[in-house]
């Protein structure tokens, strides 16, 4: 029964920390470590069962909203990630079973290695990277601009380990609380100082027009015609941005694609200095690509999405054979990101890619700002899923020290500054905005570039 009560308390703490106040997750993870450590005295199969139950409820209490997407995909994602999270836990058990005094050091190292490697697998769900839990208290983790979300994970791991070793009934043990309290408070104080001292004035703003279509169930031709009519006769900026998958799938060389481009070409011929950025699924004979298109009068370049949502967008071969499902999207070796950054000054990012800390930081190196084309339609209106996603994007703004324009279909479209603050929410179908540029790379980006 003691195990059940601990799990129940853990679930409550996880829910409130990931959705409302991130610092509570330190308490939750202290309990997580305590449950793992107390299971060491059990036989290996009992240990595996108890820790799997623990990881299952960790995933369930934080990403329960996945069931609103699809009960089958939600169940597979939660079960799959629970199994994957067993890797560092069971490896720790195998290494320190007979020498449990080494448990804190081995567990911390293995968990960090797991988090970093997890972002490099094709079938990855790094949503629950420990440091991401602090997205709703972004003002307390401004130091992510120096070491990124992984230092946040290390911070949580160390605090959880130190707090779990304190026995309140022992007076001498109570004195040990000073060290973790200092480790908890000092980074928060430093962050608040950084937060209050940062200047975010628009010194060199880039002017952009965003278009958030009110209708999504139209043909590509009708969508582009509607966009043309909305832009014509209005005070529109040179850079025009639309959300992810603004246009539905089409073969890039097909007559249907040429037809849908008619009004794009017509607008660009009248406004030769304009640039239209939009998302579209592009097909070849056998493949489908989730693409950001950067279209100008004389040329068009593409950036293909590289990170895919497990099961929904990418399925490993062995799972394809078992469940008879196929991967949805493909990667493309030819990438024009560097050309886009050099010529236009911004980094185009596609929705799920922003969950990956080091990937986003590396991609945004040597650019002025980030355009995140997103679609949150798959969340089926889940306010918790959308809230968590927005909080994670806040952390990417802090890590890169670049402003982010989040242009989202059925989600929160907004501008985030270098502090992770929302400076403007975009509610209108067409809106003219300003974004400040920062050509300098953050310390976190500089460190990643040297690794």
Tab-separated table of C-alpha atoms in Angstrom:
chain	number	residue	atom	x	y	z
A	1	UNK	CA	0.000	0.000	0.000
A	2	UNK	CA	2.918	2.325	0.704
A	3	UNK	CA	3.985	1.960	-2.942
A	4	UNK	CA	0.460	2.850	-4.124
A	5	UNK	CA	0.328	5.995	-1.951
A	6	UNK	CA	3.720	7.112	-3.253
A	7	UNK	CA	2.597	6.617	-6.857
A	8	UNK	CA	-0.601	8.581	-6.202
A	9	UNK	CA	1.331	11.499	-4.686
A	10	UNK	CA	3.844	11.338	-7.545
A	11	UNK	CA	1.042	11.537	-10.138
A	12	UNK	CA	-0.507	14.602	-8.461
A	13	UNK	CA	2.857	16.394	-8.244
A	14	UNK	CA	3.714	15.617	-11.882
A	15	UNK	CA	0.377	16.923	-13.138
A	16	UNK	CA	0.614	20.245	-11.303
A	17	UNK	CA	4.330	20.754	-11.986
A	18	UNK	CA	4.184	20.203	-15.760
A	19	UNK	CA	1.036	22.272	-16.203
A	20	UNK	CA	1.220	25.015	-13.574
A	21	UNK	CA	4.389	25.388	-11.462
A	22	UNK	CA	7.573	23.650	-12.571
A	23	UNK	CA	9.459	23.811	-9.270
A	24	UNK	CA	7.048	21.210	-7.873
A	25	UNK	CA	8.680	18.717	-10.214
A	26	UNK	CA	11.780	18.737	-8.002
A	27	UNK	CA	9.619	17.293	-5.216
A	28	UNK	CA	8.041	14.852	-7.680
A	29	UNK	CA	11.426	13.656	-8.909
A	30	UNK	CA	12.694	13.312	-5.345
A	31	UNK	CA	9.818	10.895	-4.824
A	32	UNK	CA	10.655	9.193	-8.151
A	33	UNK	CA	14.208	8.521	-6.969
A	34	UNK	CA	12.971	7.375	-3.564
A	35	UNK	CA	10.637	4.810	-5.162
A	36	UNK	CA	13.417	3.482	-7.408
A	37	UNK	CA	15.903	3.224	-4.551
A	38	UNK	CA	13.425	1.501	-2.237
A	39	UNK	CA	12.757	-1.086	-4.978
A	40	UNK	CA	16.419	-2.167	-5.034
A	41	UNK	CA	15.881	-4.707	-2.253
A	42	UNK	CA	13.376	-6.593	-4.427
A	43	UNK	CA	14.140	-9.311	-6.970
A	44	UNK	CA	15.011	-8.071	-10.442
A	45	UNK	CA	11.618	-8.887	-11.982
A	46	UNK	CA	9.795	-7.145	-9.108
A	47	UNK	CA	12.121	-4.163	-9.547
A	48	UNK	CA	11.348	-4.092	-13.280
A	49	UNK	CA	7.611	-4.269	-12.662
A	50	UNK	CA	7.555	-1.545	-9.997
A	51	UNK	CA	9.766	0.853	-11.953
A	52	UNK	CA	7.755	0.248	-15.134
A	53	UNK	CA	4.570	1.141	-13.235
A	54	UNK	CA	6.375	4.245	-11.965
A	55	UNK	CA	7.467	5.301	-15.470
A	56	UNK	CA	4.026	4.529	-16.879
A	57	UNK	CA	2.366	6.875	-14.388
A	58	UNK	CA	5.106	9.468	-15.007
A	59	UNK	CA	4.149	9.497	-18.693
A	60	UNK	CA	0.421	9.238	-18.001
A	61	UNK	CA	0.302	12.119	-15.501
A	62	UNK	CA	2.212	14.484	-17.810
A	63	UNK	CA	1.138	13.518	-21.339
A	64	UNK	CA	-2.373	12.224	-20.608
A	65	UNK	CA	-3.610	14.641	-23.263
A	66	UNK	CA	-2.275	12.245	-25.933
A	67	UNK	CA	-5.451	10.203	-25.469
A	68	UNK	CA	-7.357	13.213	-26.802
A	69	UNK	CA	-5.351	12.890	-30.023
A	70	UNK	CA	-6.151	9.191	-30.397
A	71	UNK	CA	-6.607	6.585	-27.678
A	72	UNK	CA	-4.538	4.052	-29.669
A	73	UNK	CA	-1.667	6.405	-30.494
A	74	UNK	CA	-1.780	7.841	-26.986
A	75	UNK	CA	-1.564	4.394	-25.400
A	76	UNK	CA	1.272	3.316	-27.707
A	77	UNK	CA	3.220	6.532	-27.049
A	78	UNK	CA	2.849	6.282	-23.264
A	79	UNK	CA	3.658	2.553	-23.144
A	80	UNK	CA	6.557	2.948	-25.587
A	81	UNK	CA	8.164	5.826	-23.736
A	82	UNK	CA	7.673	4.022	-20.416
A	83	UNK	CA	9.656	1.080	-21.790
A	84	UNK	CA	12.383	3.369	-23.162
A	85	UNK	CA	12.700	5.150	-19.801
A	86	UNK	CA	13.403	1.764	-18.221
A	87	UNK	CA	16.807	1.710	-19.951
A	88	UNK	CA	18.725	4.055	-17.572
A	89	UNK	CA	16.750	2.769	-14.570
A	90	UNK	CA	17.473	-0.934	-15.136
A	91	UNK	CA	21.085	-0.298	-16.179
A	92	UNK	CA	21.564	1.482	-12.854
A	93	UNK	CA	20.101	-1.553	-11.073
A	94	UNK	CA	22.473	-3.942	-12.859
A	95	UNK	CA	25.538	-1.801	-12.125
A	96	UNK	CA	24.965	-0.868	-8.476
A	97	UNK	CA	22.806	-3.737	-7.172
A	98	UNK	CA	25.583	-4.958	-4.861
A	99	UNK	CA	27.105	-1.517	-4.204
A	100	UNK	CA	24.142	0.774	-3.663
A	101	UNK	CA	26.291	3.598	-2.287
A	102	UNK	CA	27.168	4.404	-5.911
A	103	UNK	CA	23.504	4.678	-6.898
A	104	UNK	CA	23.351	8.533	-6.986
A	105	UNK	CA	26.379	8.934	-9.265
A	106	UNK	CA	25.552	6.104	-11.657
A	107	UNK	CA	21.879	7.065	-11.974
A	108	UNK	CA	22.627	10.746	-12.682
A	109	UNK	CA	25.236	9.914	-15.348
A	110	UNK	CA	23.115	7.255	-17.051
A	111	UNK	CA	19.990	9.427	-17.059
A	112	UNK	CA	21.814	12.370	-18.661
A	113	UNK	CA	23.399	10.117	-21.289
A	114	UNK	CA	19.955	8.651	-21.978
A	115	UNK	CA	18.350	12.097	-22.429
A	116	UNK	CA	21.055	13.245	-24.843
A	117	UNK	CA	21.058	10.023	-26.886
A	118	UNK	CA	17.261	9.960	-26.920
A	119	UNK	CA	17.188	13.168	-28.975
A	120	UNK	CA	19.363	11.552	-31.666
A	121	UNK	CA	17.197	8.486	-32.291
A	122	UNK	CA	14.749	8.503	-35.189
A	123	UNK	CA	12.000	7.155	-32.923
A	124	UNK	CA	12.219	9.677	-30.087
A	125	UNK	CA	9.865	11.509	-27.729
A	126	UNK	CA	12.016	14.005	-25.752
A	127	UNK	CA	8.934	15.883	-24.517
A	128	UNK	CA	9.671	14.619	-20.984
A	129	UNK	CA	13.281	15.772	-20.872
A	130	UNK	CA	13.437	16.745	-17.194
A	131	UNK	CA	14.558	20.319	-17.871
A	132	UNK	CA	11.454	20.928	-20.020
A	133	UNK	CA	9.340	20.848	-16.859
A	134	UNK	CA	10.574	24.374	-16.050
A	135	UNK	CA	8.948	25.939	-19.115
A	136	UNK	CA	6.091	27.414	-17.069
A	137	UNK	CA	8.611	29.083	-14.712
A	138	UNK	CA	10.891	30.281	-17.524
A	139	UNK	CA	11.884	33.348	-15.488
A	140	UNK	CA	13.667	31.000	-13.035
A	141	UNK	CA	15.778	29.249	-15.709
A	142	UNK	CA	17.243	32.095	-17.761
A	143	UNK	CA	20.608	30.334	-17.355
A	144	UNK	CA	19.438	27.827	-19.992
A	145	UNK	CA	20.994	30.330	-22.425
A	146	UNK	CA	24.391	29.157	-21.119
A	147	UNK	CA	24.043	25.369	-20.799
A	148	UNK	CA	20.602	24.577	-22.166
A	149	UNK	CA	17.873	22.266	-20.971
A	150	UNK	CA	20.336	19.494	-20.091
A	151	UNK	CA	21.784	21.560	-17.261
A	152	UNK	CA	18.200	21.919	-16.080
A	153	UNK	CA	17.908	18.126	-16.084
A	154	UNK	CA	21.181	17.825	-14.141
A	155	UNK	CA	19.919	20.413	-11.640
A	156	UNK	CA	16.725	18.419	-11.053
A	157	UNK	CA	18.653	15.129	-10.805
A	158	UNK	CA	21.105	16.483	-8.213
A	159	UNK	CA	18.376	18.129	-6.135
A	160	UNK	CA	16.185	15.031	-6.287
A	161	UNK	CA	19.083	12.849	-5.190
A	162	UNK	CA	20.116	15.157	-2.323
A	163	UNK	CA	16.574	15.634	-0.991
A	164	UNK	CA	15.851	11.885	-1.210
A	165	UNK	CA	18.812	11.127	1.069
A	166	UNK	CA	17.567	13.337	3.914
A	167	UNK	CA	15.820	11.576	6.786
A	168	UNK	CA	13.785	14.182	8.660
A	169	UNK	CA	13.538	12.104	11.851
A	170	UNK	CA	17.300	12.272	12.311
A	171	UNK	CA	18.441	15.686	13.674
A	172	UNK	CA	21.902	15.358	12.108
A	173	UNK	CA	20.315	14.477	8.780
A	174	UNK	CA	18.210	17.656	8.895
A	175	UNK	CA	21.392	19.730	8.671
A	176	UNK	CA	22.020	18.199	5.247
A	177	UNK	CA	19.068	20.156	3.880
A	178	UNK	CA	21.199	23.322	3.715
A	179	UNK	CA	23.188	22.151	0.672
A	180	UNK	CA	20.214	21.251	-1.578
A	181	UNK	CA	18.333	24.394	-0.507
A	182	UNK	CA	21.313	26.527	-1.592
A	183	UNK	CA	21.557	24.587	-4.884
A	184	UNK	CA	17.825	25.194	-5.368
A	185	UNK	CA	17.717	28.898	-4.514
A	186	UNK	CA	21.015	30.189	-5.967
A	187	UNK	CA	20.267	29.399	-9.668
A	188	UNK	CA	16.779	30.893	-9.251
A	189	UNK	CA	18.243	34.124	-7.851
A	190	UNK	CA	20.822	34.288	-10.655
A	191	UNK	CA	18.044	33.703	-13.192
A	192	UNK	CA	15.857	36.471	-11.762
A	193	UNK	CA	18.831	38.856	-11.994
A	194	UNK	CA	19.370	37.853	-15.639
A	195	UNK	CA	15.643	38.183	-16.310
A	196	UNK	CA	15.430	41.719	-14.911
A	197	UNK	CA	18.633	42.932	-16.589
A	198	UNK	CA	17.959	41.697	-20.151
A	199	UNK	CA	17.008	44.371	-22.653
A	200	UNK	CA	14.470	43.362	-25.306
A	201	UNK	CA	13.840	46.682	-27.056
A	202	UNK	CA	13.258	46.595	-30.806
A	203	UNK	CA	16.536	48.105	-31.995
A	204	UNK	CA	16.608	46.489	-35.455
A	205	UNK	CA	13.122	45.121	-36.041
A	206	UNK	CA	12.134	42.989	-39.010
A	207	UNK	CA	8.620	43.693	-40.221
A	208	UNK	CA	6.493	40.651	-41.021
A	209	UNK	CA	2.920	39.958	-42.084
A	210	UNK	CA	1.364	36.779	-40.673
A	211	UNK	CA	-1.578	34.985	-42.237
A	212	UNK	CA	-3.633	32.584	-40.115
A	213	UNK	CA	-6.359	31.121	-42.359
A	214	UNK	CA	-9.806	30.855	-40.843
A	215	UNK	CA	-10.690	27.959	-43.158
A	216	UNK	CA	-8.604	24.807	-43.640
A	217	UNK	CA	-10.931	22.535	-45.611
A	218	UNK	CA	-10.430	24.229	-48.981
A	219	UNK	CA	-8.395	23.268	-52.035
A	220	UNK	CA	-4.889	24.666	-52.424
A	221	UNK	CA	-6.030	26.834	-55.316
A	222	UNK	CA	-8.833	28.393	-53.245
A	223	UNK	CA	-6.481	28.919	-50.283
A	224	UNK	CA	-3.903	30.789	-52.372
A	225	UNK	CA	-6.627	32.781	-54.113
A	226	UNK	CA	-8.058	33.779	-50.731
A	227	UNK	CA	-4.583	34.758	-49.493
A	228	UNK	CA	-4.026	36.852	-52.625
A	229	UNK	CA	-7.310	38.704	-52.145
A	230	UNK	CA	-6.528	39.315	-48.453
A	231	UNK	CA	-3.063	40.709	-49.209
A	232	UNK	CA	-4.035	42.844	-52.194
A	233	UNK	CA	-4.840	46.426	-51.323
A	234	UNK	CA	-3.573	46.162	-47.745
A	235	UNK	CA	-0.469	47.526	-46.081
A	236	UNK	CA	1.531	44.294	-46.192
A	237	UNK	CA	5.196	43.739	-45.264
A	238	UNK	CA	7.731	42.099	-47.582
A	239	UNK	CA	7.994	38.909	-45.499
A	240	UNK	CA	4.699	36.973	-45.333
A	241	UNK	CA	4.427	33.908	-43.069
A	242	UNK	CA	1.780	31.155	-43.020
A	243	UNK	CA	1.513	28.090	-40.713
A	244	UNK	CA	2.688	24.498	-41.143
A	245	UNK	CA	0.833	22.504	-43.817
A	246	UNK	CA	-0.893	25.664	-45.046
A	247	UNK	CA	-1.265	23.827	-48.359
A	248	UNK	CA	-2.193	20.147	-48.527
A	249	UNK	CA	-0.040	17.485	-50.187
A	250	UNK	CA	0.830	17.767	-53.865
A	251	UNK	CA	3.531	16.635	-56.254
A	252	UNK	CA	5.932	19.524	-56.686
A	253	UNK	CA	5.950	19.162	-60.478
A	254	UNK	CA	2.261	18.387	-60.960
A	255	UNK	CA	-0.230	20.556	-62.813
A	256	UNK	CA	-2.233	20.884	-59.576
A	257	UNK	CA	0.804	22.390	-57.849
A	258	UNK	CA	1.358	24.823	-60.716
A	259	UNK	CA	-2.301	25.788	-60.542
A	260	UNK	CA	-2.155	26.432	-56.781
A	261	UNK	CA	0.978	28.541	-57.299
A	262	UNK	CA	-0.791	30.798	-59.798
A	263	UNK	CA	-1.860	33.380	-57.217
A	264	UNK	CA	1.483	33.180	-55.407
A	265	UNK	CA	3.235	34.010	-58.682
A	266	UNK	CA	0.725	36.729	-59.489
A	267	UNK	CA	1.291	38.412	-56.122
A	268	UNK	CA	5.099	38.112	-56.333
A	269	UNK	CA	5.131	39.555	-59.855
A	270	UNK	CA	3.317	42.620	-58.511
A	271	UNK	CA	5.514	42.705	-55.386
A	272	UNK	CA	8.928	41.417	-56.546
A	273	UNK	CA	10.664	42.093	-53.219
A	274	UNK	CA	8.185	40.032	-51.206
A	275	UNK	CA	8.883	36.587	-49.727
A	276	UNK	CA	6.152	34.079	-48.854
A	277	UNK	CA	6.925	31.424	-46.228
A	278	UNK	CA	4.439	28.583	-45.837
A	279	UNK	CA	4.190	24.902	-44.963
A	280	UNK	CA	3.171	22.190	-47.398
A	281	UNK	CA	3.370	18.429	-47.792
A	282	UNK	CA	5.304	17.725	-50.990
A	283	UNK	CA	5.150	14.352	-52.703
A	284	UNK	CA	7.536	12.503	-54.948
A	285	UNK	CA	6.789	9.114	-56.508
A	286	UNK	CA	7.236	7.137	-53.269
A	287	UNK	CA	7.854	9.699	-50.538
A	288	UNK	CA	6.039	12.443	-48.648
A	289	UNK	CA	7.861	15.417	-47.119
A	290	UNK	CA	6.670	17.926	-44.533
A	291	UNK	CA	8.198	21.085	-45.952
A	292	UNK	CA	8.629	24.779	-45.297
A	293	UNK	CA	8.617	26.617	-48.612
A	294	UNK	CA	10.391	29.968	-48.980
A	295	UNK	CA	9.027	31.400	-52.215
A	296	UNK	CA	10.337	34.472	-54.022
A	297	UNK	CA	9.688	35.847	-57.477
A	298	UNK	CA	12.789	34.346	-59.072
A	299	UNK	CA	13.396	31.213	-57.028
A	300	UNK	CA	11.919	28.876	-54.430
A	301	UNK	CA	13.824	26.936	-51.757
A	302	UNK	CA	12.632	24.271	-49.348
A	303	UNK	CA	13.431	22.988	-45.883
A	304	UNK	CA	12.232	19.473	-45.087
A	305	UNK	CA	11.251	18.450	-41.560
A	306	UNK	CA	13.899	16.224	-39.934
A	307	UNK	CA	12.317	15.242	-36.596
A	308	UNK	CA	9.103	13.242	-36.590
A	309	UNK	CA	6.361	12.472	-34.074
A	310	UNK	CA	6.612	8.749	-33.147
A	311	UNK	CA	3.930	6.510	-34.683
A	312	UNK	CA	1.997	9.400	-36.231
A	313	UNK	CA	4.809	10.551	-38.560
A	314	UNK	CA	7.498	7.876	-38.237
A	315	UNK	CA	7.352	4.170	-37.378
A	316	UNK	CA	10.413	1.872	-37.017
A	317	UNK	CA	10.601	-1.047	-39.440
A	318	UNK	CA	10.008	-3.768	-36.826
A	319	UNK	CA	6.850	-2.001	-35.584
A	320	UNK	CA	5.676	-1.542	-39.186
A	321	UNK	CA	5.824	-5.318	-39.654
A	322	UNK	CA	4.058	-6.126	-36.366
A	323	UNK	CA	1.187	-3.626	-36.603
A	324	UNK	CA	1.161	-3.285	-40.414
A	325	UNK	CA	1.527	0.497	-40.366
A	326	UNK	CA	3.858	2.641	-42.437
A	327	UNK	CA	5.933	5.732	-41.765
A	328	UNK	CA	4.199	8.882	-42.898
A	329	UNK	CA	7.030	11.315	-43.615
A	330	UNK	CA	10.520	10.988	-45.073
A	331	UNK	CA	13.742	12.909	-44.627
A	332	UNK	CA	15.528	14.615	-47.492
A	333	UNK	CA	19.316	14.809	-47.785
A	334	UNK	CA	19.145	18.046	-49.780
A	335	UNK	CA	18.560	20.886	-47.340
A	336	UNK	CA	18.492	24.635	-48.024
A	337	UNK	CA	18.567	25.820	-44.399
A	338	UNK	CA	21.987	27.439	-44.734
A	339	UNK	CA	20.919	29.272	-47.905
A	340	UNK	CA	17.756	30.532	-46.202
A	341	UNK	CA	19.729	31.741	-43.164
A	342	UNK	CA	22.358	33.439	-45.328
A	343	UNK	CA	19.942	35.123	-47.738
A	344	UNK	CA	16.917	35.842	-45.530
A	345	UNK	CA	18.446	35.897	-42.024
A	346	UNK	CA	15.985	33.565	-40.275
A	347	UNK	CA	15.846	29.876	-39.336
A	348	UNK	CA	12.726	27.991	-40.483
A	349	UNK	CA	11.601	25.390	-37.942
A	350	UNK	CA	8.775	22.863	-38.274
A	351	UNK	CA	6.533	22.184	-35.254
A	352	UNK	CA	7.841	19.011	-33.496
A	353	UNK	CA	11.476	19.929	-34.228
A	354	UNK	CA	11.282	22.626	-31.543
A	355	UNK	CA	11.024	19.904	-28.858
A	356	UNK	CA	14.677	19.017	-29.562
A	357	UNK	CA	16.958	21.381	-27.650
A	358	UNK	CA	20.373	20.801	-29.242
A	359	UNK	CA	18.855	20.311	-32.720
A	360	UNK	CA	17.076	23.683	-32.544
A	361	UNK	CA	20.126	25.462	-31.123
A	362	UNK	CA	22.413	24.072	-33.842
A	363	UNK	CA	19.930	24.834	-36.604
A	364	UNK	CA	19.450	28.435	-35.412
A	365	UNK	CA	23.194	29.146	-35.244
A	366	UNK	CA	24.216	32.261	-37.230
A	367	UNK	CA	20.655	33.419	-37.823
A	368	UNK	CA	18.794	36.526	-36.663
A	369	UNK	CA	15.497	35.010	-35.498
A	370	UNK	CA	13.396	31.844	-35.765
A	371	UNK	CA	10.176	31.265	-37.685
A	372	UNK	CA	8.334	28.286	-36.205
A	373	UNK	CA	5.628	27.011	-38.539
A	374	UNK	CA	3.424	24.763	-36.436
A	375	UNK	CA	0.176	22.849	-36.584
A	376	UNK	CA	-1.523	21.836	-33.340
A	377	UNK	CA	-4.553	20.420	-35.094
A	378	UNK	CA	-3.516	16.875	-34.093
A	379	UNK	CA	-3.966	17.774	-30.401
A	380	UNK	CA	-7.730	17.939	-30.981
A	381	UNK	CA	-8.131	21.071	-28.874
A	382	UNK	CA	-6.238	19.773	-25.817
A	383	UNK	CA	-5.417	22.878	-23.775
A	384	UNK	CA	-2.855	20.970	-21.698
A	385	UNK	CA	-0.999	19.713	-24.766
A	386	UNK	CA	-0.940	23.199	-26.277
A	387	UNK	CA	0.134	24.773	-22.986
A	388	UNK	CA	3.023	22.338	-22.501
A	389	UNK	CA	4.155	22.812	-26.101
A	390	UNK	CA	4.176	26.599	-25.766
A	391	UNK	CA	6.173	26.348	-22.525
A	392	UNK	CA	8.775	24.149	-24.232
A	393	UNK	CA	9.063	26.663	-27.100
A	394	UNK	CA	9.724	29.366	-24.476
A	395	UNK	CA	12.834	27.417	-23.451
A	396	UNK	CA	14.078	27.278	-27.059
A	397	UNK	CA	13.874	31.091	-27.196
A	398	UNK	CA	15.936	31.334	-23.994
A	399	UNK	CA	18.514	28.779	-25.176
A	400	UNK	CA	19.110	30.459	-28.538
A	401	UNK	CA	18.587	34.036	-27.296
A	402	UNK	CA	16.592	34.667	-30.452
A	403	UNK	CA	13.045	35.840	-30.856
A	404	UNK	CA	10.614	33.249	-32.182
A	405	UNK	CA	7.605	33.871	-34.383
A	406	UNK	CA	5.278	30.942	-33.694
A	407	UNK	CA	2.779	30.784	-36.538
A	408	UNK	CA	0.424	27.969	-35.667
A	409	UNK	CA	-2.600	26.311	-37.188
A	410	UNK	CA	-5.197	25.775	-34.393
A	411	UNK	CA	-2.682	26.686	-31.703
A	412	UNK	CA	-1.309	29.786	-30.017
A	413	UNK	CA	0.337	32.055	-32.596
A	414	UNK	CA	2.604	34.565	-30.911
A	415	UNK	CA	5.971	36.293	-30.648
A	416	UNK	CA	8.371	35.114	-27.946
A	417	UNK	CA	11.343	37.246	-26.944
A	418	UNK	CA	14.776	36.155	-25.682
A	419	UNK	CA	13.423	35.829	-22.128
A	420	UNK	CA	10.731	33.367	-23.175
A	421	UNK	CA	8.031	36.003	-22.674
A	422	UNK	CA	5.064	36.264	-25.009
A	423	UNK	CA	5.240	39.833	-26.286
A	424	UNK	CA	2.280	39.558	-28.650
A	425	UNK	CA	-0.481	37.028	-29.289
A	426	UNK	CA	-1.684	36.931	-32.892
A	427	UNK	CA	-5.465	36.702	-33.056
A	428	UNK	CA	-6.268	38.312	-36.413
A	429	UNK	CA	-6.278	36.518	-39.743
A	430	UNK	CA	-3.765	39.030	-41.114
A	431	UNK	CA	-1.458	40.933	-38.808
A	432	UNK	CA	1.614	43.132	-39.241
A	433	UNK	CA	4.247	42.529	-36.571
A	434	UNK	CA	7.822	43.437	-35.670
A	435	UNK	CA	10.547	41.058	-34.504
A	436	UNK	CA	13.902	42.088	-33.114
A	437	UNK	CA	16.985	40.443	-34.615
A	438	UNK	CA	19.977	38.998	-32.779
A	439	UNK	CA	22.795	37.786	-35.068
A	440	UNK	CA	24.924	36.724	-32.081
A	441	UNK	CA	24.929	33.091	-30.995
A	442	UNK	CA	24.104	32.279	-27.381
A	443	UNK	CA	26.740	30.681	-25.142
A	444	UNK	CA	24.785	27.425	-25.370
A	445	UNK	CA	24.991	27.528	-29.176
A	446	UNK	CA	28.711	28.317	-29.040
A	447	UNK	CA	29.331	25.329	-26.750
A	448	UNK	CA	27.374	22.992	-29.045
A	449	UNK	CA	29.324	24.229	-32.074
A	450	UNK	CA	32.595	23.275	-30.385
A	451	UNK	CA	31.515	19.781	-29.398
